[in-house]
Structure formats: C-alpha cells, structure tokens
PDB file of C-alpha atoms in Angstrom:
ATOM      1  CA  UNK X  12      74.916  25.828 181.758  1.00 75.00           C
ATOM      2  CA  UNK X  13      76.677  22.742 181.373  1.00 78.00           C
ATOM      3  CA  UNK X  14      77.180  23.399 177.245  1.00 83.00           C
ATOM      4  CA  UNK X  15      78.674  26.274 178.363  1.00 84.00           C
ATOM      5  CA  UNK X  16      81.220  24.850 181.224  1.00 83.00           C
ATOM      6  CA  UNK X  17      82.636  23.012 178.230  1.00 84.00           C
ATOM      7  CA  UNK X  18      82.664  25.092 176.167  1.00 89.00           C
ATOM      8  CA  UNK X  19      85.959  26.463 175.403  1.00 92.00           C
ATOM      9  CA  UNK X  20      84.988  30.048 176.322  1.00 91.00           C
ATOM     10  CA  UNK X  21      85.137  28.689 179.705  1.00 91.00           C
ATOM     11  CA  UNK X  22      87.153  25.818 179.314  1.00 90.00           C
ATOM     12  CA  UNK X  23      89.935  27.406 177.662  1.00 94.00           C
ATOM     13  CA  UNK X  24      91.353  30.319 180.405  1.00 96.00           C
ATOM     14  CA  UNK X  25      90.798  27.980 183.121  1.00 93.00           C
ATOM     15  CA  UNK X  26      92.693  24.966 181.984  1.00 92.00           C
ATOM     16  CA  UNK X  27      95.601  27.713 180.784  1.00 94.00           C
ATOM     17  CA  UNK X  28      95.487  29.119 184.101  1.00 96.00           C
ATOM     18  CA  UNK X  29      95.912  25.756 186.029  1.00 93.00           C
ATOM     19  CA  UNK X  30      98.806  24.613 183.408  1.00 92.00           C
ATOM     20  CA  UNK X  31     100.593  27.781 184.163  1.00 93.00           C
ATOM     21  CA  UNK X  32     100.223  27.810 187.840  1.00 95.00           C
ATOM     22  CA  UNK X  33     100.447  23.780 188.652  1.00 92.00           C
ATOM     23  CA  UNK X  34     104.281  23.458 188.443  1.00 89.00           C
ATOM     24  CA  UNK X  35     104.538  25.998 191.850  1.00 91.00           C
ATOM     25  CA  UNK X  36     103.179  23.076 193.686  1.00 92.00           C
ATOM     26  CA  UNK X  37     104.707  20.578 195.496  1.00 89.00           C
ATOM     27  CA  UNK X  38     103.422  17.591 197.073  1.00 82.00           C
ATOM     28  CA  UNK X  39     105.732  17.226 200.017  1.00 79.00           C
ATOM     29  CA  UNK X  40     105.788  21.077 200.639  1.00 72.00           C
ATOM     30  CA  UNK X  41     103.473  22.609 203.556  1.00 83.00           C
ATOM     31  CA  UNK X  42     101.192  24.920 201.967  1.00 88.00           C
ATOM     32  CA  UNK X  43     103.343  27.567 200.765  1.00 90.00           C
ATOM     33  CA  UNK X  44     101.688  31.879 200.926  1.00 91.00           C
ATOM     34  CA  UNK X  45     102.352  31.545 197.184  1.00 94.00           C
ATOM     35  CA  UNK X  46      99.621  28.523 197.199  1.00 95.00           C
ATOM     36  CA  UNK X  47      96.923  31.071 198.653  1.00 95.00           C
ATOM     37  CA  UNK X  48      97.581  33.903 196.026  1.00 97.00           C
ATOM     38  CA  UNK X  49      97.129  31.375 193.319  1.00 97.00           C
ATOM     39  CA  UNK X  50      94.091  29.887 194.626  1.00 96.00           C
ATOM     40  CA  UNK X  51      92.754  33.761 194.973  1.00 97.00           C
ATOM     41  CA  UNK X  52      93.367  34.515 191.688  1.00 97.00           C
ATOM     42  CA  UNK X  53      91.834  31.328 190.232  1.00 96.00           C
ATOM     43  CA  UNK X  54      88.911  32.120 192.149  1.00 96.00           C
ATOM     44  CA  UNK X  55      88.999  36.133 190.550  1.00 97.00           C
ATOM     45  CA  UNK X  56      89.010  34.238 186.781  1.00 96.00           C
ATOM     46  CA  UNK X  57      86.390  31.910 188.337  1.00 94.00           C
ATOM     47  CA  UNK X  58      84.303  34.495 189.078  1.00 93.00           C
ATOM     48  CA  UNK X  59      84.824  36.623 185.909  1.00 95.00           C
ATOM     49  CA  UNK X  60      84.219  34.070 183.852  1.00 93.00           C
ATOM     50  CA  UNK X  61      80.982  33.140 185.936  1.00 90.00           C
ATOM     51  CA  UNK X  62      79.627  36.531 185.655  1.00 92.00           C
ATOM     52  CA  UNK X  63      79.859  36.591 182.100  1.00 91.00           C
ATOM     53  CA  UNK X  64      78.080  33.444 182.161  1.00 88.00           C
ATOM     54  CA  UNK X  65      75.065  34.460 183.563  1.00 90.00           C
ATOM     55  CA  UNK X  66      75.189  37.516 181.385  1.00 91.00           C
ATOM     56  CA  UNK X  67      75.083  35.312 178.208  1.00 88.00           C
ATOM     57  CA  UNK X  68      72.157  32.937 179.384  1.00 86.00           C
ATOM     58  CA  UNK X  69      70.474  36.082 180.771  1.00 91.00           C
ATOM     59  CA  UNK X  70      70.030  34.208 184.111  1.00 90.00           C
ATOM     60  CA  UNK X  71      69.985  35.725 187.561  1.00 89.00           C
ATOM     61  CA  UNK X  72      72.169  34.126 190.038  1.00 86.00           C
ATOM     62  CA  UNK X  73      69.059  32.356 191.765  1.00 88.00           C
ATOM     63  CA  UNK X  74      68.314  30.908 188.796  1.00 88.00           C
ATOM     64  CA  UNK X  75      71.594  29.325 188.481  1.00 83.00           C
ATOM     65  CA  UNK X  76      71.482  27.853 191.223  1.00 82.00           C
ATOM     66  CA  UNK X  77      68.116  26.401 191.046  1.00 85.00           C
ATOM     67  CA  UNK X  78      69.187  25.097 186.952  1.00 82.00           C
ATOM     68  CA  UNK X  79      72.386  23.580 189.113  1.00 81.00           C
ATOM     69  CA  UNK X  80      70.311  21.816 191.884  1.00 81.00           C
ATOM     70  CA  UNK X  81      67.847  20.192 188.881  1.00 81.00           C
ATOM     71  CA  UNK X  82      71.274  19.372 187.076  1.00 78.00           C
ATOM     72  CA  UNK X  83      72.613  17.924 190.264  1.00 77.00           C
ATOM     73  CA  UNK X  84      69.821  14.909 189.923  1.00 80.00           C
ATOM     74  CA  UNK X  85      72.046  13.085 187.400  1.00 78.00           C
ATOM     75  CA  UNK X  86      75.685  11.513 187.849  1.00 77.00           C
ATOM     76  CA  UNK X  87      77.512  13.027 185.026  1.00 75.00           C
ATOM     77  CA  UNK X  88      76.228  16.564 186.029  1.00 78.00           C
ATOM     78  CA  UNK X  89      76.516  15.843 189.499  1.00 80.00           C
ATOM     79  CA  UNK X  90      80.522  16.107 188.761  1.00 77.00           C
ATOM     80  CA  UNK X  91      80.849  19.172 187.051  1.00 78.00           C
ATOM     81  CA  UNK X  92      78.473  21.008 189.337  1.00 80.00           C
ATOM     82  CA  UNK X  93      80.627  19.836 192.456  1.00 78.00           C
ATOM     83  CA  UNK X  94      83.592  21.195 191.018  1.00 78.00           C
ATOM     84  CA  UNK X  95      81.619  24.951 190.221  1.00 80.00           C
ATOM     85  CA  UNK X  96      80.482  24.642 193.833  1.00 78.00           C
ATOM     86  CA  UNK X  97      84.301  24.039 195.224  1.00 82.00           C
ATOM     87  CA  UNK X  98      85.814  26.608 193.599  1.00 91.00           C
ATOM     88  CA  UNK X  99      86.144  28.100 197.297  1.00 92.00           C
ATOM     89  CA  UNK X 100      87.628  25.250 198.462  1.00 94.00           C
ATOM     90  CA  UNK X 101      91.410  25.339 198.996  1.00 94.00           C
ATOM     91  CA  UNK X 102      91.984  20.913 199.555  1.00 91.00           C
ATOM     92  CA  UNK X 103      90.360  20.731 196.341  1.00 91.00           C
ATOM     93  CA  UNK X 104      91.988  23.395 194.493  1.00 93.00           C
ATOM     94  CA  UNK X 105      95.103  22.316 196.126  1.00 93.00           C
ATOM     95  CA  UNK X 106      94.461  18.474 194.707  1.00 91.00           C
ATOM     96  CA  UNK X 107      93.660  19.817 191.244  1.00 91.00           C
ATOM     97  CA  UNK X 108      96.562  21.366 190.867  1.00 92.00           C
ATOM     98  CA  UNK X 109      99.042  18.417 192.213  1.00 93.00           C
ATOM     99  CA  UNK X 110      97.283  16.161 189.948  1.00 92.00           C
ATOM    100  CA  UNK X 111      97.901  18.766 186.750  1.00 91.00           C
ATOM    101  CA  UNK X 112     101.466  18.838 187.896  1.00 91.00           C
ATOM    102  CA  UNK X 113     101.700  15.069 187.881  1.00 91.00           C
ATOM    103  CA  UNK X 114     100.205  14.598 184.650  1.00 91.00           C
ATOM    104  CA  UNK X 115     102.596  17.242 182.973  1.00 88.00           C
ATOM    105  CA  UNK X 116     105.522  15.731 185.021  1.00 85.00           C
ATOM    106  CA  UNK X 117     104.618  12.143 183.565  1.00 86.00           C
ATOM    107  CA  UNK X 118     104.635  13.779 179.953  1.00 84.00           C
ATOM    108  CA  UNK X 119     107.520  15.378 180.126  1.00 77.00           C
ATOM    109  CA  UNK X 120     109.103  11.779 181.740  1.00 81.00           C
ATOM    110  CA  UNK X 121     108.000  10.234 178.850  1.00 76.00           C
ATOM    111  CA  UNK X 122     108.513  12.798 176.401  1.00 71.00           C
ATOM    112  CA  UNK X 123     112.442  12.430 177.682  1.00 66.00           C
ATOM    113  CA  UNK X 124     112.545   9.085 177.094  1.00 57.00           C
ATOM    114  CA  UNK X 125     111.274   9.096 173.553  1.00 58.00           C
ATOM    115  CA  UNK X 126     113.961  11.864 172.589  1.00 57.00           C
ATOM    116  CA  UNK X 127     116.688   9.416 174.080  1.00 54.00           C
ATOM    117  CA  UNK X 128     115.758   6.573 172.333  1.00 54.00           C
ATOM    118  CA  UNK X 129     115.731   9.047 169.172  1.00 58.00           C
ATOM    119  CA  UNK X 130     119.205  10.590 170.041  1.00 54.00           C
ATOM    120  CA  UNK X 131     120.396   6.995 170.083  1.00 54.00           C
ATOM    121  CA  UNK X 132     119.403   5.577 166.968  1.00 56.00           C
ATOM    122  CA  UNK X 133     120.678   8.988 165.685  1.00 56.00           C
ATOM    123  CA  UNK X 134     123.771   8.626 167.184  1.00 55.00           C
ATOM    124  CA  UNK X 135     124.100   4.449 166.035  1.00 52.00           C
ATOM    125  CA  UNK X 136     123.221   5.547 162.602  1.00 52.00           C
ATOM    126  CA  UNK X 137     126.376   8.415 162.867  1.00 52.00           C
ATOM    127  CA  UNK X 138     129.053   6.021 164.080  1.00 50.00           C
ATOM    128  CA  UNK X 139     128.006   3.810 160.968  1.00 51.00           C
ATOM    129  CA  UNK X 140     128.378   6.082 158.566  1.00 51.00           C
ATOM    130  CA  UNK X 141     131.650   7.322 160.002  1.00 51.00           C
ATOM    131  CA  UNK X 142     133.066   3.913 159.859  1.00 53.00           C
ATOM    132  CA  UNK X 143     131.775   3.577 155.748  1.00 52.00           C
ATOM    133  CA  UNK X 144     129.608   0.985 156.890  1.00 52.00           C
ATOM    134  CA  UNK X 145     126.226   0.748 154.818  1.00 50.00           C
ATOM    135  CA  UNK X 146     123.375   2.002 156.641  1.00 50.00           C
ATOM    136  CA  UNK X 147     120.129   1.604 155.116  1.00 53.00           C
ATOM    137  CA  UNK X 148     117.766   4.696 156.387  1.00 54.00           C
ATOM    138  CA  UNK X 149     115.175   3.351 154.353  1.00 55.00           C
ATOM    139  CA  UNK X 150     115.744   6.579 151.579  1.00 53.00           C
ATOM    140  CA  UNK X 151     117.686   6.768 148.196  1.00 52.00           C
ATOM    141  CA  UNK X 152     120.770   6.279 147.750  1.00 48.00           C
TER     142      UNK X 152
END
C-alpha cells in the first residue's frame, strides 16, 4: 500500500491537482465557497484513485484498513497513513494547500530575483559595449 502511495500513479494526479488548485487560497481570507468545491473535488480524485488501488492489490476495503492499522505501528508509516485517513478533513486540506502556495510563492520570489540579477549583468555588459569599452564575456573574440 505504501509502494503504491508513492508511487507516481498516485503521486502524480494528486500533487498536479494541489499545484493547480493552491494559488485560490489565501491565508488571511475566511474560508471562501470556492475552498469547499476544491476540497470536494480533491476528495472525488482521492477516492478514484483509492478505488483503483484496491482494485490493483485485489484487496477489499477491510483489508485495507486492517494492512493500514499494522502499518500505523511504525513512525514513517504512521505519516502517510494519517494523511490517507484526513483526506475528509477540511483544516488539514485547508493547511496543505496554504503551505503548497507558500512554497510556490517562495520559488517564484526567488526565481524573480535570480532573473534580476541576470537582467543586470545583461544590461552592465550592454552599456559596455555601447561605450567600445572591452568586455570580456569569457568567449572568442
């Protein structure tokens, strides 16, 4: 089960639909109706991809839960059977998706400040060469 959560059959939709759907939240915002539809239709891809889960191990759902309360014994398990469990849970759904937002927000900060630093060497390197001074770029000449 857990080869599986990781797998990127699973992995794969659900981290594409969080990244597509993280930006509509806000932290300062009161939950928004928009919030609720989102966290429906994670829970629809949720269960999809669930069911087809089960199909491939050829498990019934009992037996998934029993194979997740044996898994549940160790740490590292113990986290990705919480979040399975949650999915139903709108605070942590909620939480998940802030925290995606965040982390694309902070790439995209940096990101920006990478391509200025680039756009002004570019633009030092420009103003040399229009003044005929030598600027070494490191190529022929």
């Amino acid at each position: 089960i857990l080869n599986y959560v990781k797998s990127p059959k699973w992995k794969t939709p659900m981290l594409s639909f969080i990244e597509e759907n993280c930006l509509v939240f806000d932290p300062e915002d009161e939950n928004k109706f928009e919030y609720t539809k989102i966290h429906k239709d994670y829970k629809k891809l949720f269960e999809t991809l669930f069911e087809e889960l089960i199909k491939d191990l050829g498990i019934t759902e009992e037996q998934f839960v029993e194979a997740c309360e044996q898994a549940n014994k160790n740490d590292e398990n113990k986290k990705v059977i919480n979040q399975l469990l949650s999915v139903d849970d709108f605070v942590a759904f909620k939480k998940l998706m802030l925290q995606r937002n965040k982390e694309l927000n902070d790439q995209a900060t940096k990101l920006s400040f990478s391509c200025n630093k680039i756009r002004l060497c570019l633009l030092y390197t420009s103003d040399a060469a229009d003044e005929c001074l030598g600027v070494d770029l490191g190529g022929r000449r």
